[in-house]
Amino acid sequence: MDASIVIISLPAIFRGIGLDPLAPGNIGYLLWMILGYLLVSAVLVVVLGRLGDMFGRVRIYNLGFLVFACASVALSLDPFRAGAGALWLILWRIVQAFGGSMLTANSAAILTDAFPARQRGTALGINQITALAGQFLGLLAGGLLAAVDWRAVFWISVPISIAGTVWSFLSLRETASGARGRVDWLGNVTFAGGAGILLAGITYGIQPYGGHATGWTNPLVLGGLIGGAALLLAFCVIETRVAEPMFRLSLFKVRAFAAGNLAALLTSIARGGLQFMLIIWLQGIWLPLHGYDFEDTPLWAGIFMLPLTVGFLIAGPLSGYLSDRFGARIFSTVGLVVVAASFVGLLALPIDFDYGTFAGLLFLNGLGQGMFSSPNTSSIMGSVPARYRGVASGMRSTFQNSGTALSIGVFFSLMVSGLASSLPGTLSHGLQAHGVPAATAHQVASLPPVSTLFATFLGNNPIGHLLGGGDVLNHLTAAQRATLTGHRFFPELVSGPFHHGLSIVFGVAAGMALVSAVASALRGGHEPAPEEQPRREQRPAPVREG
């Protein structure tokens, strides 16, 4: 929940600390509030999974709860305002992500150690689907709590994390012996640096640069992409030459491990894109068209996305249980085909859709992702030797978290590119038709489309924000002001350009889901890890008579 609860609460948080996130110079605060947690999680889980293998998975897990609890308390007590308040929240979110990474890096390994193979899919299924459902329930919880007080978004984590700290310390026992060894410092530094720089470069690629709608021509972004890729390449070379590597590249020789992680990465990118595009679609267009105030749309967007979570919760544990009996390949592959079909269905919907059809497609998408996630996790974790389960769990989490972070850069860039070709002209003509002076209309229309996207993402009325808080509006008639700032003007104005961008996004997502399905199908049948293979019963040699 904490990975997503802040996303839907950002308007209330920034109002609470007295900061306009869309003002020049403040977009960076907004991006790091959204992505800081995800980037840290993506970078650190492998390292912390390896430390769990070395020093005990339960020990690292317990410490993670304690770190998470302390960070949650600090977040709820932000003493600053404006930029200083935003920096406090960003830094403590990074600390919170560190604690969360200690949990997620070792939870799957602890369950794999504790459950026999015949029950492992069910156990990991419950764990995995609870986590994925939490990402979407966080959107609902954030909307509800932000309506009470922005600090409540962080307060809710305090009792849960304190209770988790005490509970895990009292109840969890180490079931696997830690194998002490050297820390691969060079590998840790090159991986953390390379992944962090690469993901940060992708993040800043969605910001405008020069006369371009996105920042992919920015030398700093290009330098980050090239430098991050070079560090990751150096990391791969290092890991093949050190005695005790952090990242067991040899695990990719296991077909189920390699195919499962590839499918997980692509599915995570598609899932992240779905989450953010649905929020913008609902908050910026559909809900205002149906009479909801822009300020109320974050909460209602979370509510209207609940069918997705329901599908997760139904399919996850059930597919995990069935995969214990019949193998992971059929369920994970069919689930991804279902996901691809739901993306095609969403692609075919009009902007002002019938909610029953929309809810059915979301439910179908949740079912497909639930069918995939649990068996896929069980297949990955069951395919590696027990002594590598911590690092394998971290590697799996890295691919999943990196996919979510990548999805923001990939899909926001696709959406911005789709809007850049048609939104400026549409916006300029629409504003002039309702009395806005031509110079002002052209100036507003020339602003980067990402500003419009962020405005709708934050539940703000984009026209009111883009026109500068009322200076232009005061010179218009009451009828013109009412039309421009009403529920229908902006949604109807941008529905065409937005649908064009949405078609690109969902088309790419459907393609990723199909490629993931192919990867999943190529994982092969269930093959237990070498040391889990049953030993053959030793029978005495036959005795010959006479």
Coordinates of C-alpha atoms in Angstrom, one line a residue:
M1 CA 0.0 0.0 0.0
D2 CA 2.8 2.4 0.8
A3 CA 4.2 2.1 -2.6
S4 CA 1.1 3.7 -4.1
I5 CA -0.8 5.4 -1.2
V6 CA 1.1 8.7 -1.7
I7 CA 0.4 8.8 -5.5
I8 CA -3.3 9.5 -5.0
S9 CA -2.7 11.8 -2.0
L10 CA -0.2 14.2 -3.7
P11 CA -2.7 17.1 -4.1
A12 CA -3.5 17.0 -0.4
I13 CA 0.1 16.6 0.6
F14 CA 1.3 19.5 -1.4
R15 CA -1.5 21.7 -0.3
G16 CA -0.7 20.7 3.3
I17 CA 2.9 21.8 3.0
G18 CA 2.0 24.9 1.0
L19 CA 3.7 24.0 -2.3
D20 CA 2.4 24.1 -5.9
P21 CA 3.8 21.0 -7.5
L22 CA 3.2 22.3 -11.0
A23 CA 5.0 25.6 -10.5
P24 CA 8.3 26.1 -12.4
G25 CA 11.1 24.4 -10.5
N26 CA 8.7 22.2 -8.4
I27 CA 8.1 19.4 -10.9
G28 CA 11.3 17.7 -9.6
Y29 CA 9.6 17.5 -6.1
L30 CA 6.6 15.9 -7.7
L31 CA 8.6 13.3 -9.7
W32 CA 10.7 12.3 -6.7
M33 CA 7.6 12.0 -4.5
I34 CA 6.2 9.6 -7.0
L35 CA 9.3 7.7 -8.1
G36 CA 11.8 7.9 -5.1
Y37 CA 10.2 5.0 -3.3
L38 CA 10.1 2.9 -6.5
L39 CA 13.7 3.7 -7.6
V40 CA 15.2 2.8 -4.2
S41 CA 13.2 -0.4 -4.1
A42 CA 14.3 -1.4 -7.6
V43 CA 18.0 -0.8 -6.7
L44 CA 18.3 -2.3 -3.2
V45 CA 16.3 -5.5 -3.2
V46 CA 19.0 -7.7 -4.7
V47 CA 21.6 -6.4 -2.3
L48 CA 19.3 -7.0 0.7
G49 CA 18.3 -10.4 -0.6
R50 CA 22.0 -11.4 -0.8
L51 CA 22.5 -10.1 2.8
G52 CA 19.6 -12.3 3.8
D53 CA 21.3 -15.3 2.4
M54 CA 24.5 -14.4 4.3
F55 CA 23.2 -13.2 7.7
G56 CA 19.7 -14.7 8.0
R57 CA 16.5 -13.8 6.1
V58 CA 14.3 -13.4 9.1
R59 CA 16.9 -11.1 10.7
I60 CA 16.9 -8.8 7.7
Y61 CA 13.1 -9.0 7.5
N62 CA 12.7 -8.0 11.1
L63 CA 15.1 -5.1 10.8
G64 CA 13.2 -4.0 7.7
F65 CA 10.0 -3.6 9.7
L66 CA 11.8 -1.6 12.3
V67 CA 13.3 0.8 9.7
F68 CA 9.9 1.1 8.0
A69 CA 8.2 2.0 11.3
C70 CA 10.7 4.7 12.2
A71 CA 10.4 6.2 8.7
S72 CA 6.6 6.2 8.9
V73 CA 6.7 8.1 12.2
A74 CA 9.1 10.7 10.7
L75 CA 7.0 11.2 7.6
S76 CA 3.9 11.9 9.7
L77 CA 5.8 14.5 11.7
D78 CA 7.1 16.7 8.9
P79 CA 8.0 20.0 10.6
F80 CA 8.7 22.1 7.5
R81 CA 6.7 23.8 4.7
A82 CA 7.2 24.5 1.0
G83 CA 10.4 23.1 -0.6
A84 CA 12.0 22.1 2.8
G85 CA 8.8 20.1 3.7
A86 CA 8.9 18.3 0.3
L87 CA 12.6 17.4 0.8
W88 CA 11.8 16.0 4.2
L89 CA 9.1 13.8 2.8
I90 CA 11.2 12.7 -0.2
L91 CA 14.2 11.8 2.0
W92 CA 12.2 9.8 4.6
R93 CA 10.3 8.1 1.8
I94 CA 13.7 6.9 0.6
V95 CA 14.4 5.6 4.1
Q96 CA 11.0 4.0 4.2
A97 CA 11.7 2.3 0.8
F98 CA 15.0 1.0 2.3
G99 CA 13.0 -0.8 5.1
G100 CA 10.3 -1.9 2.6
S101 CA 13.0 -3.4 0.4
M102 CA 14.3 -5.4 3.3
L103 CA 10.8 -6.9 3.6
T104 CA 10.1 -7.6 0.0
A105 CA 13.6 -8.9 -0.8
N106 CA 13.3 -11.7 1.8
S107 CA 9.5 -12.5 2.2
A108 CA 9.3 -14.9 -0.8
A109 CA 12.5 -16.6 0.3
I110 CA 11.2 -17.1 3.8
L111 CA 7.9 -18.6 2.5
T112 CA 9.8 -20.8 0.1
D113 CA 11.9 -22.1 3.0
A114 CA 8.9 -22.7 5.2
F115 CA 6.5 -24.5 2.8
P116 CA 7.0 -27.8 1.0
A117 CA 6.8 -27.8 -2.8
R118 CA 3.2 -29.1 -2.8
Q119 CA 2.0 -26.0 -0.9
R120 CA 4.5 -23.4 -2.1
G121 CA 2.3 -22.0 -4.9
T122 CA -0.6 -21.4 -2.6
A123 CA 1.6 -19.7 0.0
L124 CA 3.5 -17.5 -2.5
G125 CA 0.2 -16.8 -4.3
I126 CA -1.4 -15.3 -1.2
N127 CA 1.7 -13.3 -0.5
Q128 CA 2.1 -12.0 -4.1
I129 CA -1.5 -11.2 -4.7
T130 CA -1.8 -9.4 -1.3
A131 CA 1.1 -7.3 -2.3
L132 CA -0.3 -6.5 -5.8
A133 CA -3.7 -5.8 -4.4
G134 CA -2.2 -3.5 -1.9
Q135 CA -0.8 -1.3 -4.7
F136 CA -4.3 -0.7 -5.9
L137 CA -5.9 -0.5 -2.5
G138 CA -3.4 2.1 -1.6
L139 CA -5.0 4.4 -4.2
L140 CA -8.4 4.0 -2.4
A141 CA -6.9 4.4 1.0
G142 CA -4.9 7.5 -0.1
G143 CA -8.1 9.1 -1.4
L144 CA -10.0 8.4 1.8
L145 CA -7.3 9.5 4.2
A146 CA -6.3 12.6 2.3
A147 CA -9.8 13.8 2.7
V148 CA -9.4 13.7 6.5
D149 CA -5.8 15.0 6.8
W150 CA -2.7 14.7 4.6
R151 CA -0.7 13.4 7.6
A152 CA -3.1 10.5 8.0
V153 CA -1.7 9.1 4.8
F154 CA 1.5 8.4 6.8
W155 CA -0.1 7.8 10.2
I156 CA -1.8 4.6 8.9
S157 CA 1.6 3.0 8.4
V158 CA 2.7 3.7 12.0
P159 CA 0.6 1.2 14.0
I160 CA 0.8 -1.4 11.2
S161 CA 4.6 -1.2 11.0
I162 CA 5.0 -1.2 14.8
A163 CA 2.7 -4.2 15.2
G164 CA 4.6 -5.9 12.3
T165 CA 8.0 -5.3 14.0
V166 CA 6.8 -6.9 17.2
W167 CA 5.0 -9.8 15.5
S168 CA 7.8 -10.7 13.2
F169 CA 10.3 -10.7 16.1
L170 CA 8.2 -12.9 18.2
S171 CA 6.8 -15.4 15.7
L172 CA 9.3 -15.8 12.8
R173 CA 12.1 -18.4 13.1
E174 CA 15.0 -18.9 10.8
T175 CA 14.5 -22.1 8.9
A176 CA 17.5 -21.8 6.6
S177 CA 21.1 -21.6 7.7
G178 CA 22.9 -18.4 6.6
A179 CA 26.0 -18.9 4.6
R180 CA 28.5 -16.3 5.7
G181 CA 30.7 -14.9 3.0
R182 CA 32.2 -11.7 1.7
V183 CA 30.2 -8.7 0.6
D184 CA 30.6 -8.0 -3.1
W185 CA 31.3 -4.3 -2.6
L186 CA 32.3 -3.6 -6.2
G187 CA 29.3 -5.4 -7.5
N188 CA 27.0 -3.6 -5.1
V189 CA 28.4 -0.2 -6.1
T190 CA 28.2 -0.7 -9.8
F191 CA 24.7 -2.2 -9.7
A192 CA 23.2 0.4 -7.4
G193 CA 24.9 3.2 -9.3
G194 CA 24.1 1.9 -12.8
A195 CA 20.4 1.0 -12.0
G196 CA 19.9 4.3 -10.1
I197 CA 21.4 6.5 -12.8
L198 CA 19.6 4.7 -15.6
L199 CA 16.2 4.8 -13.9
A200 CA 16.7 8.5 -12.9
G201 CA 17.6 9.3 -16.5
I202 CA 14.4 7.6 -17.7
T203 CA 12.4 9.5 -15.1
Y204 CA 13.7 12.9 -16.2
G205 CA 13.2 11.9 -19.8
I206 CA 9.5 12.7 -19.5
Q207 CA 10.2 16.3 -18.6
P208 CA 10.3 18.8 -21.5
Y209 CA 13.7 20.0 -22.7
G210 CA 14.3 23.0 -25.1
G211 CA 11.6 23.0 -27.7
H212 CA 10.7 19.3 -27.3
A213 CA 7.8 17.8 -25.4
T214 CA 10.0 15.3 -23.7
G215 CA 13.6 15.3 -22.5
W216 CA 15.1 12.5 -24.4
T217 CA 17.4 14.9 -26.2
N218 CA 18.7 16.4 -23.0
P219 CA 22.4 15.7 -22.6
L220 CA 22.0 15.0 -18.9
V221 CA 19.3 12.4 -19.7
L222 CA 21.4 10.8 -22.5
G223 CA 24.4 10.8 -20.2
G224 CA 22.4 9.1 -17.5
L225 CA 21.1 6.4 -19.9
I226 CA 24.6 5.7 -21.4
G227 CA 26.4 6.0 -18.1
G228 CA 23.9 3.8 -16.3
A229 CA 24.0 1.1 -19.0
A230 CA 27.8 1.2 -19.0
L231 CA 27.9 0.7 -15.2
L232 CA 25.4 -2.2 -15.5
L233 CA 27.6 -3.8 -18.2
A234 CA 30.6 -3.5 -16.0
F235 CA 28.6 -5.0 -13.2
C236 CA 27.8 -8.1 -15.3
V237 CA 31.5 -8.5 -16.1
I238 CA 32.4 -8.2 -12.4
E239 CA 29.8 -10.7 -11.3
T240 CA 31.4 -13.4 -13.6
R241 CA 34.8 -12.9 -12.0
V242 CA 34.3 -12.6 -8.3
A243 CA 34.2 -15.6 -6.0
E244 CA 31.0 -14.6 -4.2
P245 CA 28.9 -12.5 -6.5
M246 CA 25.9 -10.4 -5.3
F247 CA 23.9 -11.2 -8.5
R248 CA 24.0 -14.9 -9.4
L249 CA 24.1 -14.6 -13.2
S250 CA 24.4 -18.4 -13.4
L251 CA 20.8 -18.6 -12.2
F252 CA 19.7 -17.4 -15.7
K253 CA 20.9 -20.7 -17.0
V254 CA 17.8 -22.1 -15.3
R255 CA 15.2 -21.8 -18.0
A256 CA 12.2 -21.4 -15.5
F257 CA 14.1 -18.6 -13.7
A258 CA 15.1 -16.7 -16.8
A259 CA 11.8 -16.9 -18.5
G260 CA 9.8 -16.2 -15.4
N261 CA 11.8 -13.0 -14.7
L262 CA 11.5 -11.8 -18.3
A263 CA 7.8 -12.3 -18.2
A264 CA 7.6 -10.5 -14.8
L265 CA 9.5 -7.5 -16.0
L266 CA 7.4 -7.0 -19.1
T267 CA 4.1 -7.6 -17.2
S268 CA 5.2 -5.1 -14.5
I269 CA 5.8 -2.5 -17.1
A270 CA 2.4 -3.1 -18.6
R271 CA 0.7 -3.1 -15.2
G272 CA 2.4 0.2 -14.1
G273 CA 1.3 1.8 -17.4
L274 CA -2.2 0.6 -16.8
Q275 CA -2.4 2.0 -13.3
F276 CA -1.2 5.5 -14.3
M277 CA -3.2 5.7 -17.5
L278 CA -6.4 4.7 -15.7
I279 CA -5.9 7.3 -13.1
I280 CA -5.5 10.0 -15.7
W281 CA -8.4 8.7 -17.8
L282 CA -10.7 8.6 -14.8
Q283 CA -9.6 11.8 -13.0
G284 CA -9.0 14.0 -16.1
I285 CA -11.9 13.0 -18.3
W286 CA -14.5 10.4 -17.4
L287 CA -15.3 11.5 -13.8
P288 CA -15.6 15.2 -14.7
L289 CA -17.8 14.3 -17.6
H290 CA -20.1 12.6 -15.2
G291 CA -20.4 15.5 -12.9
Y292 CA -17.6 14.9 -10.3
D293 CA -15.6 17.9 -9.1
F294 CA -11.9 17.7 -10.0
E295 CA -10.9 17.9 -6.3
D296 CA -13.0 14.7 -5.6
T297 CA -11.7 12.6 -8.5
P298 CA -8.7 11.1 -6.8
L299 CA -10.9 9.3 -4.3
W300 CA -13.5 8.2 -6.8
A301 CA -10.8 7.0 -9.2
G302 CA -9.6 4.6 -6.5
I303 CA -13.2 3.4 -5.9
F304 CA -14.0 2.9 -9.6
M305 CA -10.7 0.8 -10.0
L306 CA -11.7 -1.7 -7.4
P307 CA -12.8 -4.4 -9.9
L308 CA -9.1 -4.7 -10.8
T309 CA -8.2 -5.6 -7.2
V310 CA -11.1 -8.0 -6.9
G311 CA -9.9 -9.9 -9.9
F312 CA -6.4 -10.1 -8.3
L313 CA -7.8 -11.4 -5.0
I314 CA -9.9 -14.1 -6.6
A315 CA -7.4 -15.5 -9.1
G316 CA -4.2 -15.2 -7.1
P317 CA -4.6 -17.8 -4.4
L318 CA -6.7 -20.1 -6.6
S319 CA -4.1 -20.2 -9.4
G320 CA -1.3 -20.6 -6.8
Y321 CA -3.1 -23.7 -5.4
L322 CA -3.8 -25.2 -8.8
S323 CA -0.3 -24.6 -10.0
D324 CA 1.0 -26.7 -7.1
R325 CA -0.8 -29.6 -8.7
F326 CA -0.6 -28.9 -12.5
G327 CA 2.5 -26.7 -12.9
A328 CA 3.0 -23.0 -13.4
R329 CA 3.3 -22.8 -17.2
I330 CA -0.3 -23.2 -18.2
F331 CA -1.8 -20.8 -15.7
S332 CA 0.8 -18.0 -16.1
T333 CA 0.7 -18.2 -19.9
V334 CA -3.1 -18.2 -20.1
G335 CA -3.3 -15.4 -17.6
L336 CA -1.0 -13.2 -19.7
V337 CA -3.2 -13.9 -22.8
V338 CA -6.2 -12.8 -20.8
V339 CA -4.3 -9.6 -19.8
A340 CA -3.5 -8.9 -23.4
A341 CA -7.2 -9.4 -24.4
S342 CA -8.3 -7.0 -21.7
F343 CA -5.9 -4.3 -23.0
V344 CA -7.3 -4.8 -26.5
G345 CA -10.8 -4.4 -24.9
L346 CA -9.8 -1.1 -23.2
L347 CA -8.3 0.1 -26.5
A348 CA -11.6 -0.4 -28.2
L349 CA -13.6 1.6 -25.5
P350 CA -14.7 5.2 -26.3
I351 CA -13.4 7.9 -24.0
D352 CA -16.8 8.3 -22.4
F353 CA -17.3 4.6 -21.8
D354 CA -20.1 2.6 -20.2
Y355 CA -18.8 1.8 -16.7
G356 CA -20.2 -1.8 -16.7
T357 CA -18.0 -2.7 -19.7
F358 CA -15.1 -0.8 -18.2
A359 CA -15.4 -2.6 -14.9
G360 CA -15.7 -6.0 -16.6
L361 CA -12.4 -5.4 -18.5
L362 CA -10.7 -4.3 -15.3
F363 CA -11.9 -7.4 -13.6
L364 CA -10.7 -9.5 -16.5
N365 CA -7.3 -7.8 -16.3
G366 CA -7.1 -8.5 -12.6
L367 CA -8.0 -12.1 -13.1
G368 CA -5.3 -12.5 -15.8
Q369 CA -2.6 -10.9 -13.6
G370 CA -3.6 -13.0 -10.7
M371 CA -3.4 -16.1 -12.8
F372 CA 0.1 -15.1 -13.9
S373 CA 1.7 -13.7 -10.7
S374 CA 1.3 -16.5 -8.2
P375 CA 2.4 -19.4 -10.4
N376 CA 5.2 -17.3 -11.9
T377 CA 6.6 -16.5 -8.5
S378 CA 6.3 -20.1 -7.3
S379 CA 8.1 -21.3 -10.5
I380 CA 10.9 -18.8 -10.1
M381 CA 11.5 -19.5 -6.4
G382 CA 11.2 -23.2 -6.8
S383 CA 13.7 -23.4 -9.6
V384 CA 16.7 -22.3 -7.6
P385 CA 18.8 -24.0 -4.9
A386 CA 17.8 -23.2 -1.3
R387 CA 21.1 -21.3 -0.6
Y388 CA 20.3 -18.8 -3.3
R389 CA 16.7 -18.1 -2.5
G390 CA 17.3 -14.8 -0.9
V391 CA 19.2 -13.4 -3.8
A392 CA 16.7 -15.0 -6.2
S393 CA 13.9 -13.3 -4.3
G394 CA 15.7 -10.0 -4.6
M395 CA 16.4 -10.4 -8.3
R396 CA 12.7 -11.2 -8.8
S397 CA 11.7 -8.1 -6.9
T398 CA 14.2 -6.0 -8.8
F399 CA 12.7 -6.9 -12.1
Q400 CA 9.2 -6.3 -10.8
N401 CA 10.0 -2.9 -9.2
S402 CA 12.2 -1.8 -12.1
G403 CA 9.3 -2.5 -14.4
T404 CA 7.0 -0.2 -12.4
A405 CA 9.6 2.6 -12.5
L406 CA 10.2 2.0 -16.2
S407 CA 6.5 2.1 -17.0
I408 CA 6.3 5.7 -15.8
G409 CA 9.0 6.8 -18.2
V410 CA 7.8 4.6 -21.1
F411 CA 4.1 5.2 -20.9
F412 CA 4.2 8.9 -19.9
S413 CA 6.6 9.5 -22.9
L414 CA 4.3 7.6 -25.2
M415 CA 1.3 9.6 -24.0
V416 CA 3.1 12.9 -24.2
S417 CA 4.3 12.1 -27.7
G418 CA 0.7 11.3 -28.7
L419 CA -0.6 14.5 -27.2
A420 CA 2.1 16.8 -28.5
S421 CA 1.0 16.4 -32.1
S422 CA -2.7 17.4 -31.6
L423 CA -3.2 18.9 -28.1
P424 CA -1.7 22.4 -28.7
G425 CA -3.9 23.2 -31.7
T426 CA -7.0 21.8 -30.1
L427 CA -6.4 23.7 -26.8
S428 CA -5.7 27.0 -28.6
H429 CA -8.8 26.9 -30.8
G430 CA -11.0 25.8 -27.9
L431 CA -9.8 28.6 -25.6
Q432 CA -10.2 31.3 -28.2
A433 CA -13.7 30.1 -29.0
H434 CA -14.7 31.0 -25.4
G435 CA -13.2 34.4 -25.2
V436 CA -9.6 33.8 -24.2
P437 CA -7.3 36.3 -26.1
A438 CA -5.3 34.7 -28.9
A439 CA -1.9 35.5 -27.4
T440 CA -2.9 33.9 -24.1
A441 CA -4.4 30.9 -25.8
H442 CA -1.3 30.3 -27.9
Q443 CA 0.9 30.7 -24.7
V444 CA -1.2 28.1 -22.8
A445 CA -1.2 25.8 -25.8
S446 CA 2.5 26.0 -26.1
L447 CA 3.1 24.7 -22.6
P448 CA 4.4 21.1 -22.5
P449 CA 1.7 18.5 -22.5
V450 CA 3.2 16.9 -19.4
S451 CA 1.9 19.9 -17.4
T452 CA -1.6 19.0 -18.5
L453 CA -1.1 15.4 -17.7
F454 CA 0.2 16.2 -14.2
A455 CA -2.6 18.6 -13.6
T456 CA -5.2 15.9 -14.3
F457 CA -3.1 13.3 -12.4
L458 CA -3.3 15.5 -9.3
G459 CA -7.0 16.1 -9.5
N460 CA -6.6 19.8 -10.4
N461 CA -8.8 21.6 -12.9
P462 CA -6.2 22.0 -15.8
I463 CA -7.8 25.0 -17.4
G464 CA -7.9 27.0 -14.1
H465 CA -4.3 26.1 -13.5
L466 CA -3.1 26.8 -17.0
L467 CA -4.8 30.2 -17.1
G468 CA -2.7 31.3 -14.2
G469 CA -5.1 31.2 -11.2
G470 CA -7.7 33.7 -12.4
D471 CA -6.0 36.8 -14.0
V472 CA -7.3 35.9 -17.5
L473 CA -10.5 34.5 -16.2
N474 CA -11.5 37.8 -14.5
H475 CA -11.7 39.5 -17.9
L476 CA -14.2 37.0 -19.2
T477 CA -17.9 36.9 -18.8
A478 CA -19.5 34.8 -16.0
A479 CA -20.8 32.4 -18.6
Q480 CA -17.4 32.0 -20.3
R481 CA -15.7 31.4 -16.9
A482 CA -18.3 28.9 -15.9
T483 CA -17.8 27.0 -19.2
L484 CA -14.0 27.0 -19.1
T485 CA -13.7 25.9 -15.5
G486 CA -16.7 23.6 -15.6
H487 CA -16.8 19.8 -15.6
R488 CA -17.1 19.3 -19.4
F489 CA -15.0 21.8 -21.2
F490 CA -11.6 20.3 -20.6
P491 CA -12.6 16.6 -20.9
E492 CA -14.5 17.2 -24.1
L493 CA -11.6 19.3 -25.5
V494 CA -8.9 16.8 -24.9
S495 CA -10.8 13.6 -25.4
G496 CA -9.7 13.2 -29.1
P497 CA -5.9 13.9 -28.5
F498 CA -6.0 11.8 -25.3
H499 CA -7.6 8.8 -27.0
H500 CA -4.9 9.0 -29.6
G501 CA -2.2 8.7 -26.9
L502 CA -4.2 6.1 -25.0
S503 CA -4.4 3.9 -28.2
I504 CA -0.6 4.0 -28.4
V505 CA -0.2 3.1 -24.7
F506 CA -2.6 0.2 -24.6
G507 CA -1.4 -1.1 -27.9
V508 CA 2.1 -1.3 -26.6
A509 CA 0.9 -2.8 -23.3
A510 CA -1.0 -5.5 -25.1
G511 CA 2.1 -6.3 -27.2
M512 CA 4.2 -6.6 -24.0
A513 CA 1.7 -8.9 -22.4
L514 CA 1.8 -11.2 -25.5
V515 CA 5.6 -11.3 -25.5
S516 CA 5.4 -12.1 -21.8
A517 CA 3.0 -14.9 -22.6
V518 CA 5.5 -16.4 -25.1
A519 CA 8.3 -16.1 -22.5
S520 CA 6.1 -17.8 -19.9
A521 CA 5.3 -20.6 -22.3
L522 CA 9.0 -21.3 -22.9
R523 CA 9.8 -21.8 -19.2
G524 CA 9.3 -25.6 -19.7
G525 CA 7.7 -28.0 -17.2
H526 CA 8.2 -27.9 -13.5
E527 CA 11.8 -28.8 -12.6
P528 CA 12.7 -28.7 -8.9
A529 CA 16.0 -27.2 -7.9
P530 CA 18.8 -29.7 -7.9
E531 CA 19.0 -30.2 -4.1
E532 CA 15.2 -30.6 -3.9
Q533 CA 15.1 -33.6 -6.2
P534 CA 13.9 -36.6 -4.3
R535 CA 16.5 -39.2 -3.5
R536 CA 16.0 -42.6 -4.9
E537 CA 15.4 -45.3 -2.4
Q538 CA 18.4 -47.5 -1.9
R539 CA 17.4 -51.2 -2.3
P540 CA 19.6 -54.1 -1.3
A541 CA 21.2 -56.0 -4.1
P542 CA 19.3 -59.3 -4.9
V543 CA 20.8 -62.4 -3.3
R544 CA 21.3 -65.3 -5.7
E545 CA 20.6 -68.7 -4.3
G546 CA 22.9 -71.6 -4.6

